[in-house]
Amino acid sequence: MLSVSDAEAIILNLVQPLAHQRDTEIVDLFTADSRILATAVTSPLDFPHWDNSAMDGYAVRYEDVQHSSTEKPTVLEIVEDIPAGYQPKSTIQPGQAARIFTGAVIPTGADTVVMQEKTRRQENRVFILDTPKPQGFVRYKASFYQAGTQLLPAGIKLNASEIAVLAAAQCPQLSVYRRPRVAIFSTGDELMTIDQPLQPGQIVDSNQYALAALVRQSGAEPLILGIVKDDPVALEKAIAHAIAIADIVLSSGGVSVGDYDYVDKILESLKAKIHIQAVEMRPGKPLTVATFPNTDAINRASPHSALYFGLPGNPAAVLVTFWRFVLPAIKKLSGIAEGWETVFLKVRSHDELRSDGKRETYLWGKLHLIDGVYEFHKAGGSHSSGNLINLAQTNALAVLPVGKTLISPQEDVQVLQLNKD
Ligand SMILES: Nc1nc2c(c(=O)[nH]1)N[C@H]1C(S)=C(S)[C@@H](COP(=O)(O)OP(=O)(O)OC[C@H]3O[C@@H](n4cnc5c(N)ncnc54)[C@H](O)[C@@H]3O)O[C@H]1N2
Ligand code: MOO
Ligand SMILES: [Mg+2]
């Protein structure tokens, strides 16, 4: 059976990232956070825009003050007052200084700033009480960034610091990748909506809520398509509709070996290419992954051939397969230049972790920081794939590879950190 890492590689190979020519939109800078920049940005401005002062003090000529001390201060005539935002008019001659403030333009002729704590003022004269560093406290024009060079590359996720840089470079709007569209629906006659009284044998469809939250947290746009009965005709209609409007489709349930598990059969009747039908993992074994090469049969919202994930119905399996396979796929699709692969941390296990060793086993729990070292604490209660309850308040999945049946307390364990973006 397919290993987890092989399955991840197959899935990532199936993902074509959004194209910056057509899958982009213009957003205002105030609403750009966490979007992915679609085109590189350069600025016509130098940073700093001009030589400016880093301190409140006096702009002087270094050669005038290079032998200054408290015992033998240099005395200079103050010829101009230069607050920030003011354009100096004077040229500083030998024996002269200008009063200057942080961020203000360094006047012609001056090459050093003395901070005011190292001076004493007497009317229009200033006593320099200490020899400053040559060119001290001057922020030189273009010393942070040269106009016309690349300011930010395409394919990065915009966080606060990138947005601040774009604001400083006067980019009120920018081109970002559109959000990937991820269609979600649940299958199963036993499923009931959240607001209906449950009849015997019925359960609430919780998977759609889980997936909608996970999709939104990943920066993609969830298209919530509801519950589909275990009925081949209804299912075919739902799948055909979903792959026509979305880049990625997530169904849950109906992918195992039961008589009412129709998903794989319907995919075949829609001429899908099924790349994965089972993975050597627990939970999440009966995962189905498919694409639709001959998409001309379906009018497509976007030229992308939708990537279809038939997630297993068990609630824990839905979450684990999303975190392990769907999240990297959405990240790669989103246009981000790098960092879509799943990243594992090596941490210490607080508890004994067991597996039957037959499948790569994922156990949910919580990472605690103990004396600066991460420790994995396994969630109490059953780790059955059908148990959703003890998944609440977890933030990590510990992984026991195939063949590993026991990890003892204090032993190292690989974990997948969750909900960290
Ligand atoms: N004889 C075998 N039986 C099963 C096997 C097997 O290999 N041989 N595989 C087991 C494994 S592993 C998994 S995982 C499940 C997954 O099967 P399905 O994808 O067909 O899931 P369903 O049968 O539709 O449902 C499983 C379980 O999850 C509940 N469920 C379904 N949808 C939702 C939802 N939207 N929200 C909440 N809970 C949901 C459903 O009621 C079932 O209890 O198959 C095993 N069986
Ligand atoms: O694969 Mo399943 O082990 O029950 O989730
Ligand atoms: Mg089933």
Tab-separated table of C-alpha atoms and ligand atoms in Angstrom:
chain	number	residue	atom	x	y	z
A	1	MET	CA	0.000	0.000	0.000
A	2	LEU	CA	1.116	3.554	-0.760
A	3	SER	CA	3.245	5.173	1.930
A	4	VAL	CA	2.303	8.581	3.326
A	5	SER	CA	5.364	10.311	1.877
A	6	ASP	CA	4.772	8.777	-1.571
A	7	ALA	CA	1.138	9.899	-1.394
A	8	GLU	CA	2.223	13.440	-0.492
A	9	ALA	CA	4.666	13.481	-3.417
A	10	ILE	CA	1.985	12.263	-5.869
A	11	ILE	CA	-0.464	14.884	-4.609
A	12	LEU	CA	2.021	17.775	-4.757
A	13	ASN	CA	2.978	16.740	-8.299
A	14	LEU	CA	-0.678	16.982	-9.301
A	15	VAL	CA	-0.949	20.584	-8.093
A	16	GLN	CA	-0.403	23.345	-10.673
A	17	PRO	CA	0.104	26.640	-8.851
A	18	LEU	CA	-2.171	29.557	-9.746
A	19	ALA	CA	-0.725	31.480	-12.715
A	20	HIS	CA	0.217	35.100	-12.181
A	21	GLN	CA	-1.065	36.007	-15.667
A	22	ARG	CA	-4.678	35.096	-14.980
A	23	ASP	CA	-5.300	34.049	-11.389
A	24	THR	CA	-4.687	37.414	-9.793
A	25	GLU	CA	-6.689	40.280	-8.329
A	26	ILE	CA	-5.941	43.825	-7.194
A	27	VAL	CA	-6.330	44.512	-3.475
A	28	ASP	CA	-5.990	47.625	-1.323
A	29	LEU	CA	-2.967	47.574	0.914
A	30	PHE	CA	-5.083	47.719	4.089
A	31	THR	CA	-6.740	44.426	3.122
A	32	ALA	CA	-3.663	42.683	1.721
A	33	ASP	CA	-2.438	40.923	4.850
A	34	SER	CA	-1.878	37.168	4.479
A	35	ARG	CA	-2.366	37.393	0.679
A	36	ILE	CA	0.300	36.030	-1.704
A	37	LEU	CA	2.096	38.676	-3.822
A	38	ALA	CA	1.628	37.806	-7.505
A	39	THR	CA	4.175	40.154	-9.097
A	40	ALA	CA	7.512	41.411	-7.811
A	41	VAL	CA	7.574	45.036	-6.610
A	42	THR	CA	10.264	47.644	-7.264
A	43	SER	CA	10.185	51.264	-6.090
A	44	PRO	CA	11.386	54.486	-7.767
A	45	LEU	CA	12.267	55.783	-4.310
A	46	ASP	CA	15.614	55.424	-2.519
A	47	PHE	CA	15.402	54.450	1.151
A	48	PRO	CA	16.179	56.700	3.011
A	49	HIS	CA	14.970	59.259	0.482
A	50	TRP	CA	17.728	61.708	1.596
A	51	ASP	CA	20.642	61.842	4.108
A	52	ASN	CA	18.931	62.347	7.444
A	53	SER	CA	19.711	62.609	11.132
A	54	ALA	CA	19.255	59.653	13.485
A	55	MET	CA	19.289	61.930	16.558
A	56	ASP	CA	18.126	65.257	18.033
A	57	GLY	CA	21.340	67.293	18.109
A	58	TYR	CA	23.591	69.388	15.868
A	59	ALA	CA	24.730	68.878	12.266
A	60	VAL	CA	28.448	69.742	12.086
A	61	ARG	CA	31.612	69.324	9.989
A	62	TYR	CA	33.674	66.502	11.554
A	63	GLU	CA	36.966	68.326	10.938
A	64	ASP	CA	35.707	71.223	13.210
A	65	VAL	CA	34.928	68.929	16.156
A	66	GLN	CA	37.505	66.131	15.946
A	67	HIS	CA	39.401	67.351	19.053
A	68	SER	CA	36.406	68.262	21.238
A	69	SER	CA	36.242	67.437	24.951
A	70	THR	CA	34.562	68.770	28.055
A	71	GLU	CA	37.844	70.411	29.058
A	72	LYS	CA	38.391	71.872	25.579
A	73	PRO	CA	34.976	72.116	23.897
A	74	THR	CA	34.666	73.287	20.281
A	75	VAL	CA	32.378	76.325	20.028
A	76	LEU	CA	30.265	76.628	16.863
A	77	GLU	CA	27.811	79.266	15.619
A	78	ILE	CA	24.266	77.917	15.111
A	79	VAL	CA	23.118	79.122	11.687
A	80	GLU	CA	19.837	77.238	11.098
A	81	ASP	CA	17.090	75.236	12.816
A	82	ILE	CA	16.184	72.060	10.869
A	83	PRO	CA	13.093	70.216	12.118
A	84	ALA	CA	11.939	66.987	10.357
A	85	GLY	CA	10.078	67.779	7.115
A	86	TYR	CA	11.914	71.088	6.593
A	87	GLN	CA	14.213	71.689	3.578
A	88	PRO	CA	17.500	73.283	4.852
A	89	LYS	CA	18.626	76.486	3.090
A	90	SER	CA	22.097	76.967	4.530
A	91	THR	CA	25.463	75.433	3.676
A	92	ILE	CA	27.416	74.749	6.874
A	93	GLN	CA	30.750	76.614	6.738
A	94	PRO	CA	33.812	75.926	9.019
A	95	GLY	CA	32.932	76.996	12.606
A	96	GLN	CA	29.189	76.629	12.009
A	97	ALA	CA	26.525	74.113	13.103
A	98	ALA	CA	22.789	73.623	12.470
A	99	ARG	CA	20.286	72.548	15.123
A	100	ILE	CA	18.790	69.318	13.727
A	101	PHE	CA	16.098	66.811	14.789
A	102	THR	CA	15.626	63.092	14.227
A	103	GLY	CA	14.636	62.319	10.602
A	104	ALA	CA	15.486	65.838	9.389
A	105	VAL	CA	17.534	66.540	6.230
A	106	ILE	CA	21.310	66.879	6.790
A	107	PRO	CA	22.307	70.365	5.456
A	108	THR	CA	24.973	70.729	2.761
A	109	GLY	CA	28.470	71.014	4.241
A	110	ALA	CA	27.696	68.972	7.363
A	111	ASP	CA	28.820	65.316	7.581
A	112	THR	CA	28.265	64.378	11.240
A	113	VAL	CA	25.525	64.682	13.877
A	114	VAL	CA	26.386	65.305	17.542
A	115	MET	CA	23.560	64.197	19.865
A	116	GLN	CA	22.394	67.048	22.077
A	117	GLU	CA	23.306	65.204	25.286
A	118	LYS	CA	26.983	65.782	24.293
A	119	THR	CA	26.570	69.560	23.903
A	120	ARG	CA	25.807	72.728	25.843
A	121	ARG	CA	23.957	75.622	24.197
A	122	GLN	CA	24.522	79.326	24.928
A	123	GLU	CA	22.212	81.614	22.892
A	124	ASN	CA	23.280	81.138	19.265
A	125	ARG	CA	26.417	79.142	20.083
A	126	VAL	CA	26.807	75.437	20.839
A	127	PHE	CA	29.662	73.897	22.866
A	128	ILE	CA	30.631	70.404	21.574
A	129	LEU	CA	31.694	68.483	24.714
A	130	ASP	CA	32.868	65.237	23.152
A	131	THR	CA	34.523	64.091	19.901
A	132	PRO	CA	31.801	62.298	17.897
A	133	LYS	CA	32.275	59.337	15.555
A	134	PRO	CA	33.033	60.613	12.053
A	135	GLN	CA	29.748	60.593	10.050
A	136	GLY	CA	28.035	59.575	13.301
A	137	PHE	CA	24.184	59.350	13.439
A	138	VAL	CA	23.771	60.074	9.703
A	139	ARG	CA	21.369	57.736	7.829
A	140	TYR	CA	22.624	57.969	4.238
A	141	LYS	CA	20.240	58.290	1.244
A	142	ALA	CA	19.716	54.843	-0.475
A	143	SER	CA	21.682	53.031	2.250
A	144	PHE	CA	18.652	50.797	3.031
A	145	TYR	CA	17.302	50.281	-0.527
A	146	GLN	CA	18.339	51.556	-3.980
A	147	ALA	CA	15.541	52.801	-6.290
A	148	GLY	CA	14.728	50.431	-9.175
A	149	THR	CA	16.081	47.259	-7.533
A	150	GLN	CA	13.678	44.494	-6.428
A	151	LEU	CA	11.911	45.460	-3.198
A	152	LEU	CA	9.761	42.305	-2.728
A	153	PRO	CA	9.706	39.120	-4.852
A	154	ALA	CA	6.537	37.472	-6.179
A	155	GLY	CA	5.282	34.421	-4.272
A	156	ILE	CA	5.703	35.685	-0.717
A	157	LYS	CA	2.952	35.825	1.885
A	158	LEU	CA	2.280	39.410	2.982
A	159	ASN	CA	2.548	39.931	6.718
A	160	ALA	CA	2.799	43.201	8.636
A	161	SER	CA	6.432	43.972	7.806
A	162	GLU	CA	5.964	43.423	4.058
A	163	ILE	CA	2.831	45.572	4.117
A	164	ALA	CA	4.717	48.345	5.921
A	165	VAL	CA	7.458	48.232	3.266
A	166	LEU	CA	4.846	48.415	0.479
A	167	ALA	CA	3.207	51.396	2.193
A	168	ALA	CA	6.562	53.195	2.535
A	169	ALA	CA	7.108	52.557	-1.186
A	170	GLN	CA	3.708	54.136	-1.953
A	171	CYS	CA	1.956	50.993	-3.228
A	172	PRO	CA	-1.699	51.680	-2.283
A	173	GLN	CA	-2.852	48.659	-4.329
A	174	LEU	CA	-1.136	45.500	-5.448
A	175	SER	CA	-1.569	42.356	-7.480
A	176	VAL	CA	-2.068	39.219	-5.384
A	177	TYR	CA	-3.084	35.682	-6.274
A	178	ARG	CA	-6.813	35.050	-6.001
A	179	ARG	CA	-7.762	32.757	-3.142
A	180	PRO	CA	-7.924	29.081	-4.195
A	181	ARG	CA	-11.542	27.890	-4.393
A	182	VAL	CA	-12.112	24.733	-2.366
A	183	ALA	CA	-15.511	23.033	-2.685
A	184	ILE	CA	-16.654	20.979	0.296
A	185	PHE	CA	-19.479	18.482	0.656
A	186	SER	CA	-20.317	15.567	2.927
A	187	THR	CA	-21.840	12.250	1.922
A	188	GLY	CA	-23.966	9.897	4.003
A	189	ASP	CA	-27.604	9.028	4.669
A	190	GLU	CA	-26.864	9.116	8.393
A	191	LEU	CA	-25.955	12.828	8.266
A	192	MET	CA	-28.136	15.564	9.616
A	193	THR	CA	-27.642	19.337	9.665
A	194	ILE	CA	-26.620	21.116	12.820
A	195	ASP	CA	-30.068	22.543	13.514
A	196	GLN	CA	-32.299	19.458	13.092
A	197	PRO	CA	-33.323	17.012	15.836
A	198	LEU	CA	-31.441	13.726	15.415
A	199	GLN	CA	-33.496	10.596	14.642
A	200	PRO	CA	-32.083	7.240	15.795
A	201	GLY	CA	-29.050	6.324	13.640
A	202	GLN	CA	-28.421	9.925	12.617
A	203	ILE	CA	-25.384	12.062	13.420
A	204	VAL	CA	-24.568	15.709	12.721
A	205	ASP	CA	-22.421	16.430	9.692
A	206	SER	CA	-19.444	17.922	11.569
A	207	ASN	CA	-16.915	17.329	8.784
A	208	GLN	CA	-18.183	20.218	6.653
A	209	TYR	CA	-17.667	22.658	9.519
A	210	ALA	CA	-14.212	21.278	10.233
A	211	LEU	CA	-13.198	21.524	6.583
A	212	ALA	CA	-14.660	24.992	6.058
A	213	ALA	CA	-12.640	26.249	9.035
A	214	LEU	CA	-9.469	24.487	7.882
A	215	VAL	CA	-9.850	25.798	4.311
A	216	ARG	CA	-10.386	29.375	5.517
A	217	GLN	CA	-7.424	29.158	7.900
A	218	SER	CA	-5.277	28.011	4.964
A	219	GLY	CA	-6.108	31.264	3.118
A	220	ALA	CA	-8.404	29.575	0.580
A	221	GLU	CA	-12.102	30.236	-0.073
A	222	PRO	CA	-14.482	27.440	1.019
A	223	LEU	CA	-17.467	26.721	-1.266
A	224	ILE	CA	-19.848	24.899	1.085
A	225	LEU	CA	-22.037	22.545	-0.935
A	226	GLY	CA	-23.884	20.691	1.855
A	227	ILE	CA	-24.812	17.049	2.485
A	228	VAL	CA	-25.215	14.589	-0.377
A	229	LYS	CA	-27.208	11.395	0.168
A	230	ASP	CA	-25.653	7.982	-0.491
A	231	ASP	CA	-27.276	7.994	-3.917
A	232	PRO	CA	-25.184	7.583	-7.095
A	233	VAL	CA	-27.227	10.054	-9.130
A	234	ALA	CA	-27.103	12.764	-6.466
A	235	LEU	CA	-23.433	12.110	-5.898
A	236	GLU	CA	-22.549	12.318	-9.593
A	237	LYS	CA	-24.381	15.650	-9.853
A	238	ALA	CA	-22.599	16.991	-6.783
A	239	ILE	CA	-19.163	15.914	-7.967
A	240	ALA	CA	-19.695	17.267	-11.512
A	241	HIS	CA	-20.847	20.599	-10.079
A	242	ALA	CA	-18.007	20.813	-7.544
A	243	ILE	CA	-15.202	20.126	-10.039
A	244	ALA	CA	-16.625	22.738	-12.388
A	245	ILE	CA	-16.476	25.558	-9.839
A	246	ALA	CA	-13.457	24.759	-7.703
A	247	ASP	CA	-9.701	24.284	-7.882
A	248	ILE	CA	-9.836	21.623	-5.177
A	249	VAL	CA	-12.803	19.479	-4.088
A	250	LEU	CA	-13.048	17.888	-0.646
A	251	SER	CA	-15.744	15.291	-0.087
A	252	SER	CA	-15.878	13.274	3.113
A	253	GLY	CA	-17.276	9.765	3.567
A	254	GLY	CA	-18.123	6.945	1.249
A	255	VAL	CA	-14.597	6.045	0.131
A	256	SER	CA	-14.091	2.746	1.900
A	257	VAL	CA	-15.260	-0.716	0.883
A	258	GLY	CA	-18.928	-0.582	1.970
A	259	ASP	CA	-21.884	-1.187	-0.341
A	260	TYR	CA	-22.889	2.479	-0.030
A	261	ASP	CA	-19.398	3.856	-0.612
A	262	TYR	CA	-20.047	5.234	-4.110
A	263	VAL	CA	-17.431	7.974	-4.472
A	264	ASP	CA	-14.782	5.974	-6.335
A	265	LYS	CA	-17.335	4.423	-8.692
A	266	ILE	CA	-18.793	7.840	-9.548
A	267	LEU	CA	-15.345	9.285	-10.142
A	268	GLU	CA	-14.666	6.479	-12.606
A	269	SER	CA	-17.956	7.115	-14.396
A	270	LEU	CA	-16.904	10.790	-14.693
A	271	LYS	CA	-13.743	9.587	-16.455
A	272	ALA	CA	-11.577	10.718	-13.549
A	273	LYS	CA	-8.016	9.530	-13.218
A	274	ILE	CA	-7.779	8.027	-9.738
A	275	HIS	CA	-4.223	8.456	-8.465
A	276	ILE	CA	-4.691	7.243	-4.894
A	277	GLN	CA	-7.246	4.890	-3.356
A	278	ALA	CA	-5.600	3.978	-0.069
A	279	VAL	CA	-2.643	5.131	2.011
A	280	GLU	CA	-0.705	3.183	4.638
A	281	MET	CA	-1.724	5.490	7.448
A	282	ARG	CA	-4.006	5.565	10.474
A	283	PRO	CA	-6.371	7.320	10.560
A	284	GLY	CA	-7.069	8.151	6.916
A	285	LYS	CA	-6.334	4.890	5.128
A	286	PRO	CA	-9.087	4.905	2.452
A	287	LEU	CA	-8.125	8.304	1.005
A	288	THR	CA	-9.070	8.836	-2.645
A	289	VAL	CA	-7.283	11.403	-4.876
A	290	ALA	CA	-8.335	12.037	-8.466
A	291	THR	CA	-8.057	14.500	-11.353
A	292	PHE	CA	-10.204	14.993	-14.471
A	293	PRO	CA	-7.905	15.099	-17.480
A	294	ASN	CA	-10.684	15.432	-20.020
A	295	THR	CA	-12.256	18.459	-18.374
A	296	ASP	CA	-13.660	19.733	-21.672
A	297	ALA	CA	-16.691	17.589	-20.833
A	298	ILE	CA	-17.370	20.047	-18.012
A	299	ASN	CA	-17.404	23.817	-18.504
A	300	ARG	CA	-14.715	24.974	-16.142
A	301	ALA	CA	-14.670	28.078	-13.985
A	302	SER	CA	-10.916	28.075	-14.198
A	303	PRO	CA	-8.587	26.277	-16.632
A	304	HIS	CA	-7.335	24.229	-13.702
A	305	SER	CA	-8.329	20.596	-13.693
A	306	ALA	CA	-9.814	20.251	-10.235
A	307	LEU	CA	-7.916	18.130	-7.740
A	308	TYR	CA	-10.385	15.839	-5.984
A	309	PHE	CA	-9.839	14.521	-2.461
A	310	GLY	CA	-12.296	11.843	-1.310
A	311	LEU	CA	-11.554	12.081	2.407
A	312	PRO	CA	-12.622	9.219	4.711
A	313	GLY	CA	-15.759	9.919	6.718
A	314	ASN	CA	-14.304	9.388	10.173
A	315	PRO	CA	-13.930	12.847	11.773
A	316	ALA	CA	-10.353	12.271	12.955
A	317	ALA	CA	-9.446	10.916	9.525
A	318	VAL	CA	-10.852	14.045	7.884
A	319	LEU	CA	-8.691	16.329	10.027
A	320	VAL	CA	-5.540	14.233	9.783
A	321	THR	CA	-5.754	13.772	6.008
A	322	PHE	CA	-6.437	17.497	5.581
A	323	TRP	CA	-3.446	18.507	7.653
A	324	ARG	CA	-1.187	15.942	6.068
A	325	PHE	CA	-2.204	16.186	2.391
A	326	VAL	CA	-4.757	18.887	1.586
A	327	LEU	CA	-2.980	21.745	3.381
A	328	PRO	CA	0.310	21.341	1.428
A	329	ALA	CA	-1.727	21.092	-1.789
A	330	ILE	CA	-3.620	24.327	-1.060
A	331	LYS	CA	-0.373	26.093	-0.170
A	332	LYS	CA	1.314	25.013	-3.405
A	333	LEU	CA	-1.779	25.984	-5.404
A	334	SER	CA	-1.927	29.388	-3.690
A	335	GLY	CA	1.124	30.671	-5.566
A	336	ILE	CA	3.431	30.823	-2.548
A	337	ALA	CA	6.963	30.343	-3.856
A	338	GLU	CA	8.139	27.818	-1.289
A	339	GLY	CA	7.430	26.134	2.003
A	340	TRP	CA	4.349	24.137	1.113
A	341	GLU	CA	5.718	20.744	2.172
A	342	THR	CA	4.668	19.405	5.559
A	343	VAL	CA	7.191	20.302	8.249
A	344	PHE	CA	7.785	18.065	11.266
A	345	LEU	CA	9.345	19.091	14.553
A	346	LYS	CA	11.445	16.694	16.622
A	347	VAL	CA	10.244	17.023	20.218
A	348	ARG	CA	10.296	14.971	23.400
A	349	SER	CA	7.303	12.749	24.124
A	350	HIS	CA	5.822	13.204	27.577
A	351	ASP	CA	3.764	10.010	27.276
A	352	GLU	CA	4.063	6.469	26.078
A	353	LEU	CA	2.864	6.314	22.440
A	354	ARG	CA	1.764	3.028	20.910
A	355	SER	CA	0.911	1.828	17.393
A	356	ASP	CA	0.321	-1.554	15.785
A	357	GLY	CA	3.247	-0.678	13.526
A	358	LYS	CA	1.268	-1.691	10.418
A	359	ARG	CA	0.378	1.854	9.274
A	360	GLU	CA	2.017	5.237	9.811
A	361	THR	CA	0.044	6.263	12.885
A	362	TYR	CA	-0.984	9.808	13.843
A	363	LEU	CA	-1.839	10.511	17.482
A	364	TRP	CA	-3.266	13.894	18.377
A	365	GLY	CA	-2.267	15.890	21.425
A	366	LYS	CA	-0.785	19.117	22.653
A	367	LEU	CA	2.695	20.655	22.509
A	368	HIS	CA	3.824	22.207	25.783
A	369	LEU	CA	6.969	24.288	26.132
A	370	ILE	CA	8.877	22.954	29.174
A	371	ASP	CA	12.082	24.918	29.965
A	372	GLY	CA	12.280	26.057	26.375
A	373	VAL	CA	11.890	22.526	24.966
A	374	TYR	CA	8.706	21.353	23.230
A	375	GLU	CA	7.078	18.294	24.814
A	376	PHE	CA	4.250	16.334	23.175
A	377	HIS	CA	1.399	15.389	25.511
A	378	LYS	CA	-0.960	12.780	24.020
A	379	ALA	CA	-4.670	13.637	24.244
A	380	GLY	CA	-6.460	11.483	26.797
A	381	GLY	CA	-9.224	9.133	25.708
A	382	SER	CA	-9.715	7.004	22.646
A	383	HIS	CA	-7.657	7.547	19.524
A	384	SER	CA	-10.250	5.844	17.404
A	385	SER	CA	-10.670	7.517	14.038
A	386	GLY	CA	-14.301	8.107	14.872
A	387	ASN	CA	-13.505	10.086	18.022
A	388	LEU	CA	-13.734	13.795	17.434
A	389	ILE	CA	-14.138	14.843	21.062
A	390	ASN	CA	-10.544	14.614	22.249
A	391	LEU	CA	-9.332	16.365	19.088
A	392	ALA	CA	-10.599	19.570	20.607
A	393	GLN	CA	-7.832	21.686	22.186
A	394	THR	CA	-5.083	19.754	20.439
A	395	ASN	CA	-2.374	21.481	18.437
A	396	ALA	CA	-0.118	18.669	17.248
A	397	LEU	CA	-0.048	15.224	15.669
A	398	ALA	CA	2.659	12.776	16.784
A	399	VAL	CA	3.753	10.391	14.045
A	400	LEU	CA	4.784	6.759	14.593
A	401	PRO	CA	6.282	5.455	11.345
A	402	VAL	CA	5.445	2.024	9.950
A	403	GLY	CA	7.205	-0.575	12.088
A	404	LYS	CA	7.437	1.658	15.180
A	405	THR	CA	5.134	0.204	17.854
A	406	LEU	CA	6.317	2.107	20.932
A	407	ILE	CA	7.723	5.517	21.836
A	408	SER	CA	8.570	5.712	25.552
A	409	PRO	CA	8.198	8.804	27.716
A	410	GLN	CA	11.099	11.260	27.243
A	411	GLU	CA	11.971	9.632	23.887
A	412	ASP	CA	12.046	11.914	20.792
A	413	VAL	CA	9.043	11.941	18.487
A	414	GLN	CA	8.286	13.685	15.179
A	415	VAL	CA	5.235	15.935	15.404
A	416	LEU	CA	3.214	17.953	12.914
A	417	GLN	CA	2.349	21.322	14.446
A	418	LEU	CA	-1.280	22.353	13.783
A	419	ASN	CA	-3.140	25.679	13.482
A	420	LYS	CA	0.141	27.555	13.573
A	421	ASP	CA	-0.225	29.754	10.444
B	1	LIG	N1	-14.423	-3.777	6.244
B	1	LIG	C1	-13.799	-2.583	6.297
B	1	LIG	N2	-14.443	-1.525	6.836
B	1	LIG	C2	-13.810	-0.320	6.877
B	1	LIG	C3	-12.500	-0.157	6.378
B	1	LIG	C4	-11.869	-1.322	5.807
B	1	LIG	O1	-10.733	-1.251	5.338
B	1	LIG	N3	-12.548	-2.503	5.808
B	1	LIG	N4	-11.908	1.082	6.473
B	1	LIG	C5	-12.212	1.752	7.714
B	1	LIG	C6	-11.508	3.028	7.755
B	1	LIG	S1	-9.858	2.930	8.034
B	1	LIG	C7	-12.138	4.212	7.615
B	1	LIG	S2	-11.307	5.675	7.787
B	1	LIG	C8	-13.594	4.292	7.345
B	1	LIG	C9	-13.829	5.353	6.292
B	1	LIG	O2	-14.862	4.953	5.467
B	1	LIG	P1	-15.712	5.965	4.587
B	1	LIG	O3	-14.864	7.004	3.985
B	1	LIG	O4	-16.529	5.126	3.715
B	1	LIG	O5	-16.583	6.705	5.651
B	1	LIG	P2	-18.091	6.475	5.960
B	1	LIG	O6	-18.316	4.989	6.009
B	1	LIG	O7	-18.943	7.258	5.081
B	1	LIG	O8	-18.174	7.066	7.452
B	1	LIG	C10	-17.278	6.591	8.405
B	1	LIG	C11	-17.716	7.104	9.736
B	1	LIG	O9	-17.635	8.541	9.781
B	1	LIG	C12	-18.891	9.095	10.027
B	1	LIG	N5	-19.078	10.281	9.170
B	1	LIG	C13	-19.197	10.248	7.824
B	1	LIG	N6	-19.380	11.503	7.330
B	1	LIG	C14	-19.372	12.329	8.420
B	1	LIG	C15	-19.531	13.741	8.579
B	1	LIG	N7	-19.755	14.550	7.537
B	1	LIG	N8	-19.465	14.269	9.830
B	1	LIG	C16	-19.278	13.437	10.879
B	1	LIG	N9	-19.117	12.089	10.812
B	1	LIG	C17	-19.174	11.555	9.581
B	1	LIG	C18	-19.877	8.038	9.636
B	1	LIG	O10	-21.064	8.215	10.313
B	1	LIG	C19	-19.165	6.804	10.040
B	1	LIG	O11	-19.282	6.608	11.448
B	1	LIG	O12	-14.088	2.996	6.923
B	1	LIG	C20	-13.726	1.964	7.813
B	1	LIG	N10	-14.437	0.745	7.426
B	2	MOO	O1	-8.306	5.231	8.296
B	2	MOO	MO1	-9.356	4.969	9.328
B	2	MOO	O2	-8.096	4.384	10.307
B	2	MOO	O3	-10.324	4.615	10.437
B	2	MOO	O4	-9.434	6.620	9.670
B	3	MG	MG	-18.005	3.782	4.396
